[in-house]
Structure formats: C-alpha cells, structure tokens
Coordinates of C-alpha atoms in Angstrom, one line a residue:
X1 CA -17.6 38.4 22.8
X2 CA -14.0 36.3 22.1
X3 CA -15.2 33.8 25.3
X4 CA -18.7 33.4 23.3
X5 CA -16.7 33.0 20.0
X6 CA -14.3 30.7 21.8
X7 CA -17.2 28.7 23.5
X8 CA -19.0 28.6 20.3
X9 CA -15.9 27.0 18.3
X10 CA -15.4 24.4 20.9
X11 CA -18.6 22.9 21.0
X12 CA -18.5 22.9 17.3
X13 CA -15.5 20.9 17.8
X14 CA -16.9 18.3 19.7
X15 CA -19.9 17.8 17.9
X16 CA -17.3 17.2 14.9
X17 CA -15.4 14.3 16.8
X18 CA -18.8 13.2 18.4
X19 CA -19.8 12.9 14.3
X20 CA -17.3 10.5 14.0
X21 CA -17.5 8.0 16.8
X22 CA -21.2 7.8 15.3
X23 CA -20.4 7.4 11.8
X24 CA -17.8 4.6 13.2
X25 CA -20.5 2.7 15.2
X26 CA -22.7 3.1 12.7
X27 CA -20.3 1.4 9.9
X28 CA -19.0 -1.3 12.2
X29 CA -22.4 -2.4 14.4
X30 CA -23.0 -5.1 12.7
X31 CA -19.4 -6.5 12.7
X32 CA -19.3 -5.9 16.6
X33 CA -20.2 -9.4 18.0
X34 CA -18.3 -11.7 15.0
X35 CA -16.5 -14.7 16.5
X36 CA -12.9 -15.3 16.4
X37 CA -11.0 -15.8 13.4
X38 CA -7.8 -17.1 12.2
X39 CA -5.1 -15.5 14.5
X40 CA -7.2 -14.4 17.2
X41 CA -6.9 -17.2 19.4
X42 CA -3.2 -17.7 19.3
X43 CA -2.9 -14.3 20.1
X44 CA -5.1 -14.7 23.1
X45 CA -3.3 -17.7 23.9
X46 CA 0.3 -16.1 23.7
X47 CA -0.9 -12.9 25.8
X48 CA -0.6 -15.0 28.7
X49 CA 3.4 -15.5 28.4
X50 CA 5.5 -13.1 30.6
X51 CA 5.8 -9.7 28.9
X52 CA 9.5 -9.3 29.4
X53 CA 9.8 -13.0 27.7
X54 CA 7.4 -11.4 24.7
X55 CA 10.1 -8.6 24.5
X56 CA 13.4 -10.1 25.0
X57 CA 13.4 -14.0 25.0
X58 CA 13.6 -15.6 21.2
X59 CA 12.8 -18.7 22.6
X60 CA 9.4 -17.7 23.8
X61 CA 9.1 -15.3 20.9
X62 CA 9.0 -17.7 18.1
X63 CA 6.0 -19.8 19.1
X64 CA 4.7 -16.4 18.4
X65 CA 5.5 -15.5 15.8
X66 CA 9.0 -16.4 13.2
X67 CA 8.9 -13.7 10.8
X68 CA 7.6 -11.0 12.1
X69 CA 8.4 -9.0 15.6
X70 CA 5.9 -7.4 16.8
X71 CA 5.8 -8.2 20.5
X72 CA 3.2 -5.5 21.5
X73 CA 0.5 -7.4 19.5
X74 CA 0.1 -10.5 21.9
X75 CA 0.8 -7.8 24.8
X76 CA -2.2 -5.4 24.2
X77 CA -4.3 -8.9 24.5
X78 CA -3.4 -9.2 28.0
X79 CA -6.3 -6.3 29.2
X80 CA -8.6 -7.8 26.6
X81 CA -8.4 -11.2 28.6
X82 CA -8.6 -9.5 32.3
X83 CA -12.0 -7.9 30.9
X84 CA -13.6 -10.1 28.5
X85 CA -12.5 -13.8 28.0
X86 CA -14.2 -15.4 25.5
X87 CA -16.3 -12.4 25.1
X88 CA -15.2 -11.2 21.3
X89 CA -17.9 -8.3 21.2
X90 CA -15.7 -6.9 24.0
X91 CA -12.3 -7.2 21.8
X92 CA -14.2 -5.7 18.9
X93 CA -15.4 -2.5 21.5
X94 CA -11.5 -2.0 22.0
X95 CA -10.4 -2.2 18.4
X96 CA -13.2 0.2 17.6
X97 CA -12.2 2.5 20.4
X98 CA -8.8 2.2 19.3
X99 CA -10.3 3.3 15.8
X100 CA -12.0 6.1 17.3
X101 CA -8.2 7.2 18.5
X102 CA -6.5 7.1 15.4
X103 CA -9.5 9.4 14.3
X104 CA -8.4 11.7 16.6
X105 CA -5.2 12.3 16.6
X106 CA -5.3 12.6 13.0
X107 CA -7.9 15.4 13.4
X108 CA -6.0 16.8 16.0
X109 CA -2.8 16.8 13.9
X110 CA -4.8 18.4 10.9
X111 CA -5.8 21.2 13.1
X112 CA -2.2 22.1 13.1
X113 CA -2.6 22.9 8.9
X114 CA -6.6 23.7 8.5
X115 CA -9.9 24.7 10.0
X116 CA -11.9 23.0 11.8
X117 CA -14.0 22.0 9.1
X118 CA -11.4 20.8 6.3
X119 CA -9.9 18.7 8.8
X120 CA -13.8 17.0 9.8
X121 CA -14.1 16.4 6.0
X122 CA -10.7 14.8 6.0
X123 CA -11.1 12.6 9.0
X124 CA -14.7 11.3 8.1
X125 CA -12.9 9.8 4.8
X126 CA -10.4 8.3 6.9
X127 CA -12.9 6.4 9.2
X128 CA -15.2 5.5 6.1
X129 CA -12.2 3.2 4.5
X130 CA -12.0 -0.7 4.3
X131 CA -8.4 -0.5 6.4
X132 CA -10.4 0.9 9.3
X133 CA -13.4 -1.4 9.1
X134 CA -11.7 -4.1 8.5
X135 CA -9.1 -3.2 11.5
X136 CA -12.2 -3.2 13.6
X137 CA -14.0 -6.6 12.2
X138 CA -10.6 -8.7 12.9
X139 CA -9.5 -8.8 16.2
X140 CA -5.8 -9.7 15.8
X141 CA -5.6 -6.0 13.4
X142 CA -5.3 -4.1 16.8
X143 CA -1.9 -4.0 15.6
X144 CA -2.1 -1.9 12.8
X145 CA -4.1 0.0 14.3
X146 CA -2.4 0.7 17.7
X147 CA 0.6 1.5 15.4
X148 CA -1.1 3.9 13.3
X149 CA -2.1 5.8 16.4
X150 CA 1.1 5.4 17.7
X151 CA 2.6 6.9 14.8
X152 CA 0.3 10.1 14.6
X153 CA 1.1 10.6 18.3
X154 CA 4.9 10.8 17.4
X155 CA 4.4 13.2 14.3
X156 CA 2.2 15.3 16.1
X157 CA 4.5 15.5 19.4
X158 CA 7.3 16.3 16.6
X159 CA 5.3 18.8 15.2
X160 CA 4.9 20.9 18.5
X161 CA 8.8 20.5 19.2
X162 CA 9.8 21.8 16.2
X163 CA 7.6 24.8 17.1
X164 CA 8.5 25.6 21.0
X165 CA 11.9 23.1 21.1
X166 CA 10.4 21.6 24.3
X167 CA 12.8 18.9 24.9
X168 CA 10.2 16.3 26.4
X169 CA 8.5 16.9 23.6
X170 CA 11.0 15.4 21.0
X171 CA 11.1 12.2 23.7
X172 CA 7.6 11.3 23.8
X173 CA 8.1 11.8 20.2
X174 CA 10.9 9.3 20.0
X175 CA 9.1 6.8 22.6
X176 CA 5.9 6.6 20.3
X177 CA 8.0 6.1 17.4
X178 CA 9.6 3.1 18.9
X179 CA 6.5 1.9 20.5
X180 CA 5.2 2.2 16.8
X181 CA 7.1 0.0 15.4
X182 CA 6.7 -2.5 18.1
X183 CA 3.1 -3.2 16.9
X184 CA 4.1 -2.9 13.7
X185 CA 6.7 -2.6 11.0
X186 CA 4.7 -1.2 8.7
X187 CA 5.2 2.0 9.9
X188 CA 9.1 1.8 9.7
X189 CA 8.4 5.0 7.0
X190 CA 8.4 7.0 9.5
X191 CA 12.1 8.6 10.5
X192 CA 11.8 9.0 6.5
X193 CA 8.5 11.1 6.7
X194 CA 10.0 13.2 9.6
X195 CA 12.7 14.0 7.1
X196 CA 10.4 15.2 4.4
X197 CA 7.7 17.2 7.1
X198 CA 10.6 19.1 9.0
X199 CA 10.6 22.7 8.2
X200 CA 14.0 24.0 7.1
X201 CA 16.9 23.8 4.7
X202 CA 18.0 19.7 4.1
X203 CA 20.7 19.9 7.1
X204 CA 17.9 20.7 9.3
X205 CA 16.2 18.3 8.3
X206 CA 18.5 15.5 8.6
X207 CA 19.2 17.0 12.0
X208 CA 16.0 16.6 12.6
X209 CA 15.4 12.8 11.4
X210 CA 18.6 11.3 12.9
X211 CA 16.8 10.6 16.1
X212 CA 14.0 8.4 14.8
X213 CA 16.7 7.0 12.3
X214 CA 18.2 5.7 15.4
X215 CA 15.2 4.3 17.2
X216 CA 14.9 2.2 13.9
X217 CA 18.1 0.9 13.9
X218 CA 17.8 0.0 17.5
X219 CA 14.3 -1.9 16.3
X220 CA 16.3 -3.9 13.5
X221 CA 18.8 -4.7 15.4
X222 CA 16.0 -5.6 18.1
X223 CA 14.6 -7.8 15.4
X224 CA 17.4 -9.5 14.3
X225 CA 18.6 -10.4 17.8
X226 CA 15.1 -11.8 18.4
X227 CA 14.2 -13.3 14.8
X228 CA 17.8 -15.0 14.1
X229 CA 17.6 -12.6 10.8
X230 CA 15.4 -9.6 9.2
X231 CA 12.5 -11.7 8.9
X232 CA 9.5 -10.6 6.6
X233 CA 7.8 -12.8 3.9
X234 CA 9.8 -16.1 2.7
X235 CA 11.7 -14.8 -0.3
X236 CA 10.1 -11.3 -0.2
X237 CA 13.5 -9.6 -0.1
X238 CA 14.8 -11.5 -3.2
X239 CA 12.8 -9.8 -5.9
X240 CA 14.6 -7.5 -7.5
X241 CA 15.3 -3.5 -7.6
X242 CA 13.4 -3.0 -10.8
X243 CA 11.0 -5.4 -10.0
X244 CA 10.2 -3.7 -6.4
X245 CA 10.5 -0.4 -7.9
X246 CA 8.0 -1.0 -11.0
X247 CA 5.7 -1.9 -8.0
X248 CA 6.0 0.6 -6.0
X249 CA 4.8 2.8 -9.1
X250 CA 1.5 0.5 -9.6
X251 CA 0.0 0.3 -5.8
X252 CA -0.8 3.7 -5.9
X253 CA -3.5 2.6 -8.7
X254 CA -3.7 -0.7 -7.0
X255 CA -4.3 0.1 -3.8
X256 CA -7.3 3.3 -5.3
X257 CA -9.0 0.4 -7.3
X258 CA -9.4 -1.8 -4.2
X259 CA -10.1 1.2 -1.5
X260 CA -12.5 3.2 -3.5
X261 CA -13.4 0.9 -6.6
X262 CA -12.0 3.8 -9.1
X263 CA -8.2 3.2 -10.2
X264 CA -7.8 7.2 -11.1
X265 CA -9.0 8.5 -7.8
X266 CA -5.3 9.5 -6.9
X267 CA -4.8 11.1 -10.1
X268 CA -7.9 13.5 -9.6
X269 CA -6.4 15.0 -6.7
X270 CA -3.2 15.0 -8.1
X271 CA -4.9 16.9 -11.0
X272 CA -6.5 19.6 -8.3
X273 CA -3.3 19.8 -6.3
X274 CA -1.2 21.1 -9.5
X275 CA -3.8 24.0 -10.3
X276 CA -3.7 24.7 -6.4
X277 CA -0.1 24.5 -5.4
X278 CA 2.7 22.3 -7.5
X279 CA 4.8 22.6 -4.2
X280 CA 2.2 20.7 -2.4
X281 CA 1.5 18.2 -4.9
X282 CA 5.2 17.1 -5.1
X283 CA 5.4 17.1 -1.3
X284 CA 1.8 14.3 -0.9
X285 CA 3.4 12.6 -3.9
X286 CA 6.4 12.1 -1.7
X287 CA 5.0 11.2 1.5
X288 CA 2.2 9.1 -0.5
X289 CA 5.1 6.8 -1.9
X290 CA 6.9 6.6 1.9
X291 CA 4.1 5.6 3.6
X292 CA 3.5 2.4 0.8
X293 CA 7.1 1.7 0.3
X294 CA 7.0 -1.1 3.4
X295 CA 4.0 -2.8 1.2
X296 CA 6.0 -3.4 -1.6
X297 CA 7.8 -6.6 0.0
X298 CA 3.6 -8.0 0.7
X299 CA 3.3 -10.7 -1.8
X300 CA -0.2 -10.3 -2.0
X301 CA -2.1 -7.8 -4.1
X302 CA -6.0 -6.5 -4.3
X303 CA -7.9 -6.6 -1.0
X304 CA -5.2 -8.5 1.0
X305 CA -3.1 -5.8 0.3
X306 CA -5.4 -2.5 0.3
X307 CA -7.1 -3.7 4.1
X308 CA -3.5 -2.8 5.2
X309 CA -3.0 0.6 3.8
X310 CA -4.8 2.8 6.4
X311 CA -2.1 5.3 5.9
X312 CA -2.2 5.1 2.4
X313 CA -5.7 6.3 3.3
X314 CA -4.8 8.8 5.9
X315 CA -2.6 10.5 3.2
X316 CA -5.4 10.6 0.7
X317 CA -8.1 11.9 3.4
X318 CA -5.4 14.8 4.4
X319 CA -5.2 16.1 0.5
X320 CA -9.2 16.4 0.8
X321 CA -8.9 18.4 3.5
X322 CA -5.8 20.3 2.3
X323 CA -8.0 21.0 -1.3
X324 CA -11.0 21.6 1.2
X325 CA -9.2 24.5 3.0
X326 CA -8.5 25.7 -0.2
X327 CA -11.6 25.8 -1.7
X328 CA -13.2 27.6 1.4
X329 CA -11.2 30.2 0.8
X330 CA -12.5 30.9 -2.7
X331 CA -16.3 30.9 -3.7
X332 CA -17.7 28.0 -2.2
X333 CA -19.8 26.2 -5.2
X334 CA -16.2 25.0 -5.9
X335 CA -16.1 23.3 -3.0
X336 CA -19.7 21.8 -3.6
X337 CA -18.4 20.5 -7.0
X338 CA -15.1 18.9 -5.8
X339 CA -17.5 17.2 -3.2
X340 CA -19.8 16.2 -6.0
X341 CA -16.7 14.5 -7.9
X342 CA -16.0 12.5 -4.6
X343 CA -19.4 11.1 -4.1
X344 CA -18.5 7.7 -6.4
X345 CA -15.5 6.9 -4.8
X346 CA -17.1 7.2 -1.2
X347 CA -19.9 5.0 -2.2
X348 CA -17.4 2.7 -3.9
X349 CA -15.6 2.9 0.0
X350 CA -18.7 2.2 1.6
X351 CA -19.3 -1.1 -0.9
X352 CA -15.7 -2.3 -0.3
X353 CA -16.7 -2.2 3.3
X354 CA -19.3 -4.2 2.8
X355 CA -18.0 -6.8 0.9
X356 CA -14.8 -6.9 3.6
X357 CA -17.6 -7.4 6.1
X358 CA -19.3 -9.6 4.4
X359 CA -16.7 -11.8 4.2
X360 CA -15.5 -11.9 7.9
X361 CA -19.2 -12.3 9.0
X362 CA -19.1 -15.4 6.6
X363 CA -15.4 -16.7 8.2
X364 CA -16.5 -15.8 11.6
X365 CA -19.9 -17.8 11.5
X366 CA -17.8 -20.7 10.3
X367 CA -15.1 -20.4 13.0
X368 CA -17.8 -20.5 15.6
X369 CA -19.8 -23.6 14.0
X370 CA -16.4 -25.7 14.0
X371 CA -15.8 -24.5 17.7
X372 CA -18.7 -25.3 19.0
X373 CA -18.7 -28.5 17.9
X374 CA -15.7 -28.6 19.4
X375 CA -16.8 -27.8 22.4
X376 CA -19.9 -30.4 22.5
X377 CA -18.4 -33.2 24.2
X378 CA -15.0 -32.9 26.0
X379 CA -15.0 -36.8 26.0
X380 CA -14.6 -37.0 22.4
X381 CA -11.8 -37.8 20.3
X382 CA -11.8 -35.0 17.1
X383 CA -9.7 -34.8 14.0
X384 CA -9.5 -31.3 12.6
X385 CA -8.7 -30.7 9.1
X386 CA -8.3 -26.8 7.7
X387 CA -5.8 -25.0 6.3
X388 CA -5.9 -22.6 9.4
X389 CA -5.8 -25.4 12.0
X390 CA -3.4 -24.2 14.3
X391 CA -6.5 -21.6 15.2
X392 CA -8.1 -25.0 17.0
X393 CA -4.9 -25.9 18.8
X394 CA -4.2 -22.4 20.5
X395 CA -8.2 -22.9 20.9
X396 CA -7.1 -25.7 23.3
X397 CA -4.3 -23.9 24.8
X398 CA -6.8 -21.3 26.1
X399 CA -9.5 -23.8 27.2
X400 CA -7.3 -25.9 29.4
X401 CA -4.3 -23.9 30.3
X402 CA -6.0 -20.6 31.0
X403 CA -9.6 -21.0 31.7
X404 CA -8.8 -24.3 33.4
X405 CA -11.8 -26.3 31.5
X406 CA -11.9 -29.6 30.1
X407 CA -11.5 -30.1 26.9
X408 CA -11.6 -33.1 24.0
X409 CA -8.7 -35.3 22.8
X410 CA -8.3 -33.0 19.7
X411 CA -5.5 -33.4 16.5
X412 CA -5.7 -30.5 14.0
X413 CA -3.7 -30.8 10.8
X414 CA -3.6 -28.2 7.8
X415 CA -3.4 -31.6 5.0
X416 CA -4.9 -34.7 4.9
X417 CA -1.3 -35.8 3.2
X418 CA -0.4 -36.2 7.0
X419 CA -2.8 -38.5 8.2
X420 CA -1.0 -42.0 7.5
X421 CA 1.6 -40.3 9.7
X422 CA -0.4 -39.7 12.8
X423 CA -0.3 -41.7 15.6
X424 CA -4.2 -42.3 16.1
X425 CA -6.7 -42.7 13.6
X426 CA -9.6 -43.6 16.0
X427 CA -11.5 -40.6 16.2
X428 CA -15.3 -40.0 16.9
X429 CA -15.8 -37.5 14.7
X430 CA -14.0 -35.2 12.1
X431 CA -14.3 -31.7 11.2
X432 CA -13.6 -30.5 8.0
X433 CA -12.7 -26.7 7.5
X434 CA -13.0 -25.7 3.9
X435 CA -11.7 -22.3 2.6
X436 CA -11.2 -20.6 6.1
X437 CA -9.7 -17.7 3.6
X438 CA -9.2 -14.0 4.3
X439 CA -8.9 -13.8 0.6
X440 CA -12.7 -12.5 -0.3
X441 CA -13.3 -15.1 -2.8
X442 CA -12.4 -17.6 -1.3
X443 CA -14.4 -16.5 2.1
X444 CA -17.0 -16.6 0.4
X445 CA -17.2 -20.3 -0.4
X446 CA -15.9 -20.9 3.4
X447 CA -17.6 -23.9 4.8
X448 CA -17.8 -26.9 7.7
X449 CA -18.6 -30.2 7.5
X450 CA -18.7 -32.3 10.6
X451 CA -18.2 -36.0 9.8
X452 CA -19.9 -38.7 12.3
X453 CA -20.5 -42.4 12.9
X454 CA -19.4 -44.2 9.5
X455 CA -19.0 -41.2 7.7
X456 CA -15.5 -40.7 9.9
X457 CA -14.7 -44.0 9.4
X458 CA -15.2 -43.9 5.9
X459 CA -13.2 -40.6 5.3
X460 CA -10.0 -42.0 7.3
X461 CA -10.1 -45.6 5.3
X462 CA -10.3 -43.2 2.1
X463 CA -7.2 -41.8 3.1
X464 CA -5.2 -44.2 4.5
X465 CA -5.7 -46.6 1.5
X466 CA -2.3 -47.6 0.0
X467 CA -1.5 -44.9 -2.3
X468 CA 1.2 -45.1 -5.1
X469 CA 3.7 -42.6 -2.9
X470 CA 7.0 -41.3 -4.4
X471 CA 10.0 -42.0 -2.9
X472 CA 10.9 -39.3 0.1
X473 CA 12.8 -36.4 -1.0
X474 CA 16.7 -36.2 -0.6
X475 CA 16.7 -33.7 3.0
X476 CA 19.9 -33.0 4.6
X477 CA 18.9 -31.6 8.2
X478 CA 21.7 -30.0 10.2
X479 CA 20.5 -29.1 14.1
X480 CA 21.5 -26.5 16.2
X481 CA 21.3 -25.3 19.8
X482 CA 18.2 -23.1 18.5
X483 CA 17.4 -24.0 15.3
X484 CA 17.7 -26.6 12.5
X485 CA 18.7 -25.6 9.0
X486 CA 17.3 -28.0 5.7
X487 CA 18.7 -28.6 2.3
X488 CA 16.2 -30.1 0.0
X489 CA 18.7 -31.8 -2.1
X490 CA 15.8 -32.6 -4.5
X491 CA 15.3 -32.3 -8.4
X492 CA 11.6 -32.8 -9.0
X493 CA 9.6 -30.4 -10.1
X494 CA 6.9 -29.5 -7.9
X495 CA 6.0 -28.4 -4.2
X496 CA 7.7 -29.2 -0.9
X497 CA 5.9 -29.2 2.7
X498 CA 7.6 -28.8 6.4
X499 CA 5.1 -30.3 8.1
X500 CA 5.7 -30.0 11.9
X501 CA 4.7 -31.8 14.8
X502 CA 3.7 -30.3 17.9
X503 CA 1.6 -31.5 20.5
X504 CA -1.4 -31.9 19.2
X505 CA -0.9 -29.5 16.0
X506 CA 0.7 -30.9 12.4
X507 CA 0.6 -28.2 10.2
X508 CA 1.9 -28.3 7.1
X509 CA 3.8 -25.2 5.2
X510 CA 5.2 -24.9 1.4
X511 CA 9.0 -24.2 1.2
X512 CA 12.1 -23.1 -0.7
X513 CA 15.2 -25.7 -1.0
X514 CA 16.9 -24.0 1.6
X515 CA 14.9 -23.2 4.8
X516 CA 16.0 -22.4 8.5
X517 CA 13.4 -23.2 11.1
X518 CA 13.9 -21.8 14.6
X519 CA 13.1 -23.5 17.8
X520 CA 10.8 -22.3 20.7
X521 CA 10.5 -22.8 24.4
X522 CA 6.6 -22.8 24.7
X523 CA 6.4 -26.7 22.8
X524 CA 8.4 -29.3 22.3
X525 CA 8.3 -30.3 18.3
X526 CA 8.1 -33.9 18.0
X527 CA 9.0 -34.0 15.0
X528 CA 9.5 -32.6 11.4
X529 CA 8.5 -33.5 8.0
X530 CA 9.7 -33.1 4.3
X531 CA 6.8 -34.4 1.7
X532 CA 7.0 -33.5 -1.9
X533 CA 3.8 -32.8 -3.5
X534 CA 4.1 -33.1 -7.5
X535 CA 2.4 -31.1 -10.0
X536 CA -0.4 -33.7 -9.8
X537 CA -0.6 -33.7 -6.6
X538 CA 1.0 -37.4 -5.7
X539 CA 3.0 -37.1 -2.4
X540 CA 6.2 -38.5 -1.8
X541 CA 7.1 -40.1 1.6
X542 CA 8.1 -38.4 4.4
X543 CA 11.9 -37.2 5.2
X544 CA 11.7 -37.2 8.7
X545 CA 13.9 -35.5 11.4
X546 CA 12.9 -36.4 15.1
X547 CA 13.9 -34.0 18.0
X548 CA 15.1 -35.3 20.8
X549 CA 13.5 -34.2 24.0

C-alpha cells in the first residue's frame, strides 16, 4: 500500500511540473520565432572570442561590455551558435528551456517547506510573470535567467548541507553561487540571503554566510581587475544614502504596480501573513528587500525596471504557497477565497505580458525589416541611422567574420550630428531606425524607413548644409596604455556626446564632465569625439582625439 501511495504521489508530481512547461509554451508560443533585437547580435558576435579571453583578458572584455562583467553571458552563446546560427526560434527554445529550469528548481526547493500542491500554486505564479516572459522573448536575458537558476541551485544545495553537513554539498553550493554572479550581478544578494535562511543563533549564521561572502569578494575583486573599477550605471553610485534608501522603500509598490497592475498586492499578503505567523512576515519582508536592494542603483523605473525582478517575483510566488500550505491545513473555502482575492492581479500578470510581448513582437519585426534590407544587395553602399546601431555593426561582424558571407559597405551611426564627420557620404541607400526602444512606449511607435534614389541624396544634402555650429567644447584628453581619461573643461549648459569611431560603427553616447573610456583589443578606435548639444539642440564642433594605430 506505501509503494501504491508512493507511486501515486509521484506521478502527481510530474503531471505538476508537466503543468508548467505547458502553461510556459502556452504563454510564450507566440514570442518563439521573434527576430533579433538590440543586444542579441553583439552577443552572438562576441561568443566567438576565446572563453579564457571572456574571463580573464580586459582587453578583449571591454568590446563586450565596459560596465558590467558578466562574462558567462556572451559564453552560454557559444552552443546557441554550434546549433542554430541565424536561427532565433532556436535561441528562444533555449531561453524557454532555461525558463522551464528555474521553474524547477524553485519547485524543487519549495518542496523542502510545503506539499506538493502549495508549492505547484507557487511555481505556476512564478512562470505566469512579465520577468519570465520577457526573459524568454529577448534573447540576450538568458543571463538573468541562467543566474536565477544558478542561484536556486546554490540555496537549495545549501539547504541540504545544512541538514546532513555533506561537505560537497556546501561546494557545489559555493560553485553555483559564483557561477551566479558571473551571469549576473543582480544576484550579488545572495551571501546576504544565506545569512537570513540559515537555521540557528546569529553566530551560526554568520558562520554559515562567510563562505559565499567570500566568493563575492573574490567576484568584485574579479570585476575590478577586469572593468578598471566597480562599474554599474554612469553616476548610479553617486545618489545618495537617503535618496537610495527612500527607494528601496517605494519598489516594492513600484515594482507590484508594473508586475501585476495593482500597487497594494504586496500589502495583501503582508496583511494575511500577520494573522498567520508575524515571524514569517518579518522574515519575506526581509528577504523581499535583499533580493531588490541590487535594483536600487537601476536608473530606470516602471517596466524597464519590473522585467528584471524575477526574484522579486519568486519571493512573492513562495508567500502564496507558504499562505497556501496554510490554508490547507484549515477548512478549505479559505483557501478558495484567498484564491478568489488573487484572480485580478494574475489577469493583471497575464496583461503585462502581453503588452511586454507586444512590444518586442513590434521591435523584432522592425529589426528584421532593417536587416533584410540589409541583406538585399552586398554591393551596396548603406548608411544606418538608429539609436541602437551598433546592433547593425556586430550584424556585420557575424556575416563576414563568422559565417564567412559577403556583405555591403555598411556605416551605422546612433546621430545624424555625425554625418559631416564621416569620411563618405556616397551611399545608395539609407536606413532610418526610429524608436528601436525597449521602453514600451516608445516600442510602440518603433519604425523603418528606407531612403532610395533622390530621397538619399536629399536626406544627406539636408544634413550636411552649413549649419550655424558652436565652437567645439574645451576637452582636455590624457591617454593611457589602456585607456584615455576626458575633462570637459566646459561651461555651457546643455548635453555632451563621446562619439566614437570604430570600424564601421560611430555611435554616439551622453556624458558627465569627467569620463574614463577604456580601450579593447577586438577594434582599433579611429577616433573619438566631444560635440556639445545645447538645450536647443544646436551642436557645437567636434573636440577630436585621434588614436594612433
């Protein structure tokens, strides 16, 4: 009878995780077979460097990326290229199965806490959130999730250490943490929330933590080594304490508003989990703020902020099933109710998802019209223009250094304040990308124009008429072996753009008075650019600092 009970509770089991790989299909199908966007294709592109280079070079590095390190993002592309190319439905199949892994393992850690069912209930939330759909819909966001997964794998192989002390249990622990954080930094919380999940007195538990304390100090020291600093958003580390701290407060809201469409939602469960157990309620609260404290440096807010928060989410879908497990344990029409409150924020999920997909259908068609035309006639001579247009030069870097294709004579430039800079002007045909935008809004109104003929030739006389420039801002540039540090010496009011030259790429950037840009080994920079822009828009001429090669 135990074997039949046994047998019975397994296959229950599985038809529980089998649920949710078909709830994820189903949420995600018609996301599956989107084009490239943004970032995609300079991660494909930079997958093919040499992994130890990825990990431990700065100089290959920073064509990668200069304020972030997170070498195991361009890495994980290097199987997505073996299998699939070009092919995006295949990198969309991997982020989903990825996905489907975080899924599990958060199940699989719930298990540890609640029955089968309570965790189901908690885990279906989880994979019915914008951070996972939109994980799945972007290619590049294998990162976050990859480190999410990462990061349930450490806190579950913690979990059964602290429960049998099996030494190689605390390593793969402590591996998975690092590997965690090599994805991602966003999940730097984590020696913290080891602190606050350890069973015992507060010795214990800083016994417990040191370890994964460590590993991140071995990351930031990683980092630094690699990044020439901390990195992380321009300026993001200047606000100040009670200006990060008053937000840290808000995203819970924040973040509610722009996941589920209801601002209170954390407060109803907050609400539940004092009648149920005021012990528990201050622990989530806790581990609620620890998991969001790395977001509080994100400059952004709304939906470029909550498609990151999947463990934000994670937290909120275990307190379902945590009050779930209660409620089973009492007469069940409470549970029914508590299910009945949750109904409007899941359908306020499920529109959110929409709208995220939505969006990235509406970039992804556009990214795939302008590359196409790209693609027309590898004897043509094309001007890009987009504020995304180093997406078209890693484009090119995939066509002809690793598939080994022709391609066409191609300049992409983020700003047309560039173009009486360039060194040709002759081109058969322009294409304009308009509001290539993550931001929703702004997707939404995301648009190409392709420019032919005398319509080409008209748009570069436009701008390349003499224009009534301001005089070039004061620029003190001071070169190093590795990098070259500018001092905009200037006192006009307005915006400043590095606009660098490489290869075939000019993109232009906004910046403070005092900037340090670091040098790669991938490509040579021709040359770099100060332009002030004033508050009505009327540049200034260049500042220019030529490399020598």
């Amino acid at each position: 009878m135990s074997n039949l009970i046994t047998k019975l509770k397994s296959k229950k089991e599985f038809l529980y995780i089998a649920s949710i790989l078909i709830i994820l299909i189903t949420i995600n199908f018609r996301i599956l077979n989107t084009w490239f966007i943004i970032d995609d294709t300079a991660n494909i592109f930079c997958s093919s460097f040499d992994t130890i280079n990825l990990l431990f070079d700065k100089g290959t590095y920073l064509y990668f990326n200069q304020l972030f390190f997170t070498p195991l993002l361009p890495i994980s592309f290097k199987l997505d290229w073996i299998l699939f190319k070009m092919n995006p439905l295949g990198y969309h199949l991997i982020n989903l199965f990825v996905a489907f892994l975080c899924c599990l393992m958060f199940y699989k850690l719930q298990r540890i806490y609640f029955t089968p069912f309570a965790s189901w209930i908690g885990t279906i939330v989880m994979s019915i959130s914008l951070p996972m759909s939109f994980d799945i819909s972007w290619v590049t966001r294998k990162h976050y999730l990859w480190g999410f997964f990462f990061t349930l794998t450490a806190i579950y192989f913690f979990k059964s250490w602290e429960e049998n002390k099996k030494k190689y249990l605390l390593l793969f622990s402590l591996i998975t943490t690092l590997i965690s954080f090599l994805f991602k930094e966003a999940y730097a919380y984590l020696p913290a929330l080891v602190f606050v999940i350890s069973a015992g007195s507060i010795s214990d538990r800083a016994k417990n933590s040191t370890p994964y304390f460590l590993i991140l100090i071995v990351y930031i020291f990683w980092r630094i080594h690699i990044l020439g600093g901390i990195g992380g958003y321009p300026g993001s580390i200047e606000k100040s304490f009670v200006y990060l701290f008053n937000k840290l407060l808000y995203l819970p809201v924040n973040l509610s508003k722009n996941l589920y469409g209801l601002s209170y939602f954390p407060f109803l469960f907050f609400i539940i989990l004092a009648f149920l157990d005021y012990k528990w309620l201050i622990f989530l609260i806790l581990i609620i703020f620890i998991v969001i404290s790395p977001f509080i440096f994100y400059p952004a807010e709304d939906f470029l902020l909550a498609n990151k928060a999947l463990s934000f989410v994670a937290v909120f879908s275990f307190i379902l099933s945590y009050i779930s497990n209660k409620l089973l344990k009492h007469r069940k029409i409470y549970l029914l109710i508590f299910f009945l409150f949750l109904i409007p924020a899941l359908f306020g999920s499920i529109s959110k998802i929409r709208l995220s997909q939505n969006a990235v259908i509406q970039l992804s068609s556009n990214y795939k019209k302008a590359s196409d035309e790209i693609l027309k006639n590898s004897n043509e001579k094309i001007l890009v223009i987009g504020n995304y247009s180093y997406y078209f030069s890693n484009l090119e870097d995939i066509y002809k250094k690793m598939l080994k294709k022709d391609f066409p004579y191609i300049k992409s430039i983020s700003d047309t304040v560039v173009l009486p800079y360039l060194d040709k002007t002759d081109f058969d045909k322009i294409i304009l990308t308009q509001n290539l935008n993550l931001e929703q809004d702004i997707a939404f109104e995301s648009d190409v124009k392709i420019l032919t003929g005398s319509e080409s030739k008209q748009f570069i006389l436009e701008n390349l008429k003499s224009k009534n420039f301001s005089n070039p801002p004061d620029v003190n540039f001071t070169p190093t072996s590795d990098h070259v540090i500018i001092n905009i010496n200037d006192s006009r009011k307005g915006t400043y753009l590095r606009c660098l030259y490489m290869g075939t790429y000019v993109g232009c950037y906004p910046i403070p008075k005092k900037y340090l840009f670091k040098f790669n080994k991938v490509k040579h920079i021709d040359r770099i650019d100060i332009i002030f822009l004033s508050e009505n828009g009327i540049p200034s001429k260049p500042s220019s600092f030529v490399l020598q090669k």
